[in-house]
Short mmCIF file of C-alpha atoms and ligand atoms in Angstrom, two decimals:
data_model
loop_
_atom_site.label_atom_id
_atom_site.label_comp_id
_atom_site.label_asym_id
_atom_site.label_seq_id
_atom_site.Cartn_x
_atom_site.Cartn_y
_atom_site.Cartn_z
CA MET F 1 85.97 107.69 134.63
CA THR F 2 89.69 108.18 134.97
CA GLN F 3 91.11 111.66 134.63
CA SER F 4 93.58 111.79 131.75
CA PRO F 5 97.08 112.50 133.09
CA VAL F 6 98.66 115.89 132.53
CA SER F 7 101.97 114.42 131.47
CA ALA F 8 103.57 111.16 130.46
CA SER F 9 105.07 109.13 133.30
CA PRO F 10 108.83 109.41 133.95
CA GLU F 11 109.19 105.80 132.75
CA ARG F 12 107.41 106.63 129.50
CA VAL F 13 109.54 109.74 128.98
CA ALA F 14 112.68 107.64 129.53
CA GLU F 15 111.43 105.08 127.00
CA LEU F 16 110.63 107.74 124.40
CA THR F 17 114.03 109.36 124.97
CA GLU F 18 115.81 106.08 124.32
CA ARG F 19 113.70 105.17 121.30
CA LEU F 20 114.22 108.62 119.78
CA ALA F 21 117.99 108.34 120.22
CA THR F 22 117.92 104.97 118.44
CA VAL F 23 115.84 106.31 115.54
CA ARG F 24 118.08 109.37 115.20
CA ALA F 25 121.15 107.12 115.15
CA ARG F 26 119.60 104.98 112.40
CA ILE F 27 118.87 108.11 110.36
CA ALA F 28 122.41 109.40 110.90
CA ASP F 29 123.93 106.03 109.92
CA ALA F 30 121.80 105.78 106.79
CA CYS F 31 122.71 109.34 105.83
CA ALA F 32 126.41 108.67 106.41
CA ALA F 33 126.23 105.51 104.29
CA ALA F 34 124.55 107.49 101.51
CA GLY F 35 126.97 110.40 101.76
CA ARG F 36 124.19 112.72 102.87
CA SER F 37 123.96 115.21 105.70
CA PRO F 38 121.74 114.03 108.58
CA ASP F 39 119.98 117.40 108.32
CA SER F 40 118.72 116.41 104.88
CA VAL F 41 116.16 114.01 106.39
CA GLU F 42 113.26 115.23 108.48
CA LEU F 43 111.76 112.95 111.12
CA VAL F 44 107.97 113.02 111.30
CA ALA F 45 106.76 111.21 114.40
CA VAL F 46 103.66 109.17 113.59
CA THR F 47 101.48 109.61 116.65
CA LYS F 48 98.27 107.95 115.52
CA THR F 49 96.96 105.86 118.41
CA VAL F 50 99.17 107.53 121.03
CA PRO F 51 97.86 110.04 123.58
CA ALA F 52 98.51 113.80 123.57
CA GLN F 53 100.75 113.40 126.64
CA ASP F 54 103.20 111.38 124.56
CA VAL F 55 103.16 114.04 121.84
CA ALA F 56 103.93 116.66 124.50
CA ALA F 57 106.87 114.53 125.70
CA LEU F 58 108.19 114.26 122.13
CA ILE F 59 107.89 118.04 121.76
CA ASP F 60 110.00 118.38 124.92
CA LEU F 61 112.55 116.06 123.28
CA GLY F 62 112.82 118.40 120.32
CA LEU F 63 110.38 117.04 117.74
CA SER F 64 107.97 119.37 115.98
CA ALA F 65 106.36 117.42 113.12
CA PHE F 66 103.70 114.80 113.78
CA GLY F 67 101.77 112.51 111.45
CA GLU F 68 98.19 111.42 111.99
CA ASN F 69 95.88 109.34 109.83
CA ARG F 70 92.47 109.57 111.51
CA ILE F 71 91.02 113.03 111.27
CA GLN F 72 88.61 112.74 114.19
CA GLU F 73 91.26 111.40 116.57
CA ALA F 74 93.75 113.99 115.36
CA THR F 75 91.40 116.96 115.67
CA ALA F 76 90.89 116.20 119.36
CA LYS F 77 94.60 115.52 119.92
CA VAL F 78 95.70 118.74 118.23
CA ALA F 79 93.55 120.70 120.67
CA GLN F 80 94.88 118.76 123.67
CA VAL F 81 98.49 119.26 122.61
CA ALA F 82 97.87 122.99 122.14
CA GLN F 83 96.70 123.10 125.75
CA LEU F 84 99.60 121.02 127.04
CA ARG F 85 102.29 122.94 125.12
CA PRO F 86 100.77 126.32 124.16
CA ALA F 87 104.10 127.86 123.17
CA ALA F 88 105.26 125.05 120.89
CA ARG F 89 105.21 125.48 117.15
CA VAL F 90 103.83 122.11 116.08
CA ARG F 91 103.37 120.99 112.49
CA TRP F 92 100.70 118.38 111.88
CA HIS F 93 100.77 116.17 108.80
CA VAL F 94 97.89 114.06 107.57
CA ILE F 95 99.33 110.77 106.30
CA GLY F 96 96.36 108.57 105.56
CA GLY F 97 93.36 108.37 103.26
CA VAL F 98 91.04 111.35 103.74
CA GLN F 99 87.30 111.12 103.33
CA ARG F 100 86.05 114.30 101.78
CA ASN F 101 83.60 114.96 104.62
CA LYS F 102 86.59 115.27 106.98
CA VAL F 103 88.33 117.92 104.94
CA LYS F 104 86.70 120.89 106.65
CA ALA F 105 87.99 119.82 110.05
CA LEU F 106 91.56 119.20 109.00
CA VAL F 107 92.19 122.49 107.23
CA HIS F 108 92.02 124.20 110.62
CA TRP F 109 95.13 122.42 111.89
CA ALA F 110 97.02 120.58 109.15
CA GLU F 111 100.15 122.09 107.70
CA ARG F 112 100.45 119.32 105.13
CA VAL F 113 98.41 116.50 103.64
CA GLU F 114 100.82 113.81 102.44
CA SER F 115 98.19 111.55 100.95
CA VAL F 116 96.59 113.40 98.03
CA ASP F 117 95.80 110.82 95.36
CA SER F 118 92.85 112.16 93.38
CA VAL F 119 91.60 115.30 91.67
CA ARG F 120 88.43 115.08 93.76
CA LEU F 121 90.34 115.14 97.03
CA ALA F 122 92.59 117.95 95.79
CA ASP F 123 89.54 120.01 94.85
CA ALA F 124 87.83 119.39 98.19
CA LEU F 125 90.97 120.44 100.08
CA ASP F 126 91.47 123.47 97.88
CA THR F 127 87.91 124.69 98.42
CA ALA F 128 88.07 124.18 102.20
CA VAL F 129 91.48 125.85 102.52
CA ARG F 130 90.46 128.90 100.50
CA ARG F 131 87.29 129.26 102.55
CA ALA F 132 89.26 128.99 105.80
CA MET F 133 91.75 131.57 104.53
CA ASP F 134 88.97 133.94 103.49
CA THR F 135 87.41 133.77 106.94
CA GLY F 136 90.74 134.17 108.75
CA GLN F 137 90.74 130.64 110.17
CA ARG F 138 93.85 129.71 108.27
CA ARG F 139 96.83 131.77 107.16
CA ASP F 140 98.79 129.71 104.65
CA PRO F 141 97.97 127.46 101.72
CA LEU F 142 98.05 123.75 102.49
CA SER F 143 101.26 121.92 101.71
CA VAL F 144 100.45 118.86 99.62
CA LEU F 145 102.35 115.71 98.74
CA ILE F 146 101.01 113.43 96.05
CA GLN F 147 100.77 109.87 97.26
CA TYR F 148 102.30 107.56 94.70
CA SER F 149 101.37 103.89 94.42
CA VAL F 150 104.22 101.58 93.48
CA ASP F 151 102.00 98.64 92.54
CA GLY F 152 98.86 100.53 91.53
CA ASP F 153 96.74 98.73 94.16
CA PRO F 154 93.75 101.10 94.56
CA ASN F 155 92.90 99.71 98.01
CA ARG F 156 96.07 100.99 99.61
CA GLY F 157 95.89 104.59 98.42
CA GLY F 158 98.13 106.37 95.99
CA ILE F 159 98.05 107.13 92.30
CA PRO F 160 99.74 105.01 89.63
CA ARG F 161 102.69 106.38 87.67
CA ALA F 162 100.64 106.98 84.53
CA ASP F 163 98.46 109.53 86.35
CA LEU F 164 101.14 111.23 88.44
CA LEU F 165 101.92 114.25 86.29
CA ARG F 166 98.28 114.88 85.47
CA LEU F 167 97.39 115.12 89.17
CA ALA F 168 100.49 117.23 89.86
CA GLU F 169 99.46 119.67 87.15
CA HIS F 170 96.01 119.91 88.68
CA VAL F 171 97.29 120.46 92.24
CA SER F 172 99.72 123.13 91.11
CA GLY F 173 96.77 125.02 89.63
CA CYS F 174 94.91 125.13 92.98
CA ALA F 175 95.38 128.46 94.79
CA GLY F 176 94.78 126.90 98.21
CA LEU F 177 97.39 124.16 97.73
CA ARG F 178 101.17 124.15 97.41
CA LEU F 179 102.66 121.15 95.67
CA ASP F 180 105.73 120.19 97.71
CA GLY F 181 106.54 116.67 96.59
CA LEU F 182 105.78 112.97 96.69
CA MET F 183 104.85 110.45 99.38
CA ALA F 184 104.87 106.68 99.07
CA VAL F 185 104.57 103.52 101.15
CA ALA F 186 106.48 100.47 99.99
CA PRO F 187 104.10 97.58 99.18
CA LEU F 188 103.87 94.89 101.86
CA VAL F 189 104.04 92.08 99.33
CA GLY F 190 105.09 91.62 95.74
CA THR F 191 107.74 94.19 94.96
CA PRO F 192 111.02 93.69 96.87
CA THR F 193 111.86 96.67 99.13
CA GLU F 194 114.98 97.73 97.23
CA GLU F 195 113.12 97.72 93.93
CA ALA F 196 110.14 99.56 95.42
CA PHE F 197 112.26 102.42 96.74
CA ALA F 198 114.19 102.67 93.49
CA ASP F 199 110.84 103.06 91.74
CA ILE F 200 109.66 105.64 94.30
CA GLU F 201 112.91 107.57 93.79
CA SER F 202 112.39 107.65 90.04
CA ALA F 203 108.75 108.78 90.44
CA ALA F 204 109.96 111.64 92.66
CA ALA F 205 112.51 112.60 90.01
CA GLU F 206 109.82 112.56 87.33
CA LEU F 207 107.65 114.87 89.44
CA ARG F 208 110.58 117.23 90.08
CA SER F 209 111.43 117.39 86.39
CA GLU F 210 108.06 119.07 85.76
CA HIS F 211 107.68 120.81 89.15
CA PRO F 212 111.17 121.83 90.34
CA SER F 213 109.92 123.14 93.70
CA ALA F 214 108.32 119.79 94.59
CA THR F 215 111.49 118.60 96.33
CA VAL F 216 110.06 116.66 99.27
CA LEU F 217 110.17 112.86 99.17
CA SER F 218 108.33 111.31 102.12
CA ALA F 219 109.28 107.65 102.11
CA GLY F 220 110.43 105.23 104.78
CA MET F 221 108.87 104.06 108.04
CA SER F 222 110.11 102.10 111.08
CA GLY F 223 111.01 99.01 109.09
CA ASP F 224 112.54 100.50 105.96
CA LEU F 225 113.74 104.04 106.65
CA ASP F 226 117.34 103.03 105.98
CA VAL F 227 116.59 101.81 102.44
CA ALA F 228 114.39 104.86 101.83
CA ILE F 229 117.19 107.25 102.79
CA ARG F 230 119.54 105.45 100.43
CA HIS F 231 116.97 106.20 97.72
CA GLY F 232 116.67 109.91 98.33
CA SER F 233 113.98 110.20 100.99
CA THR F 234 113.88 113.63 102.66
CA VAL F 235 111.12 112.78 105.18
CA VAL F 236 110.75 109.57 107.17
CA ARG F 237 107.46 108.83 108.95
CA VAL F 238 108.25 106.79 112.02
CA GLY F 239 105.65 105.33 114.36
CA THR F 240 106.37 101.97 115.99
CA ALA F 241 110.15 102.42 116.40
CA LEU F 242 109.52 105.71 118.19
CA VAL F 243 106.38 105.18 120.26
CA GLY F 244 106.17 101.40 120.50
CA GLU F 245 102.97 99.45 120.10
CA ARG F 246 100.97 101.82 122.34
CA ARG F 247 97.35 102.13 121.49
CA LEU F 248 94.68 104.57 122.54
CA THR F 249 91.73 102.65 123.96
CA SER F 250 89.42 104.09 121.29
CA ARG F 251 91.10 101.97 118.65
C1 LIG Z 1 101.34 104.23 110.50
C2 LIG Z 1 102.03 104.84 109.34
C3 LIG Z 1 103.42 105.07 109.35
C4 LIG Z 1 104.32 104.64 110.50
O1 LIG Z 1 104.55 103.27 110.38
P1 LIG Z 1 105.52 102.51 111.41
O2 LIG Z 1 105.83 101.24 110.72
O3 LIG Z 1 104.75 102.35 112.67
O4 LIG Z 1 106.73 103.39 111.59
C5 LIG Z 1 103.98 105.71 108.25
N1 LIG Z 1 103.24 106.09 107.19
C6 LIG Z 1 101.92 105.87 107.13
C7 LIG Z 1 101.17 106.31 105.92
C8 LIG Z 1 101.27 105.24 108.20
O5 LIG Z 1 99.95 105.01 108.13
#
């Protein structure tokens, strides 16, 4: 069995440095084109399938928010990163579908779940968070984004527009959860990108009209972050453009 390395190789660090500069420049350009400050968009590095050593390197390069979509993989990685960079204040976001039997594990490390799309999931998270807070294993309520589905395809996660405000109302009544905004992924087929992000922008506005503090809009990934920023995104979730096609062997 090979020992896992303590740090990323110098070549890998150089690659991540260059990729990060490119992504930051794209964000800055998109913000400039939209007349927005580059500070108005947060970069969440999607580190699913990359090793903890790469996360540590990205921390060294100034990133602090990381997105993961597999709870088991993330739970192990969070612990490894805490060992590698004990002084870093790291914020972990869950960005994928969550099975309710994984909720107990994630409330120990997640600052935010971006993918809440049902009352059942909201309730499971709320219960687990409140229990963890009662027993001193967690300090703050869980930040929650409601995942919105542009095309209503139930297989890809997200809630259709007709149910958005009902779920928001429910989440805002959960003591363990804090409703911070909306998340969406543009559909791969069907709706053209421009139209999809215009729709996402209007869903975010609808949410804000009822819940003024739900100001976060997490939209845009490697391929479409520029369009997303033009349509009001405040968080971009970037994987491939930042870390390449690297894969952990467990995948
Ligand atoms: C993987 C993933 C991303 C990152 O996608 P890239 O195209 O690799 O940047 C963003 N959001 C979600 C929900 C993801 O699952």
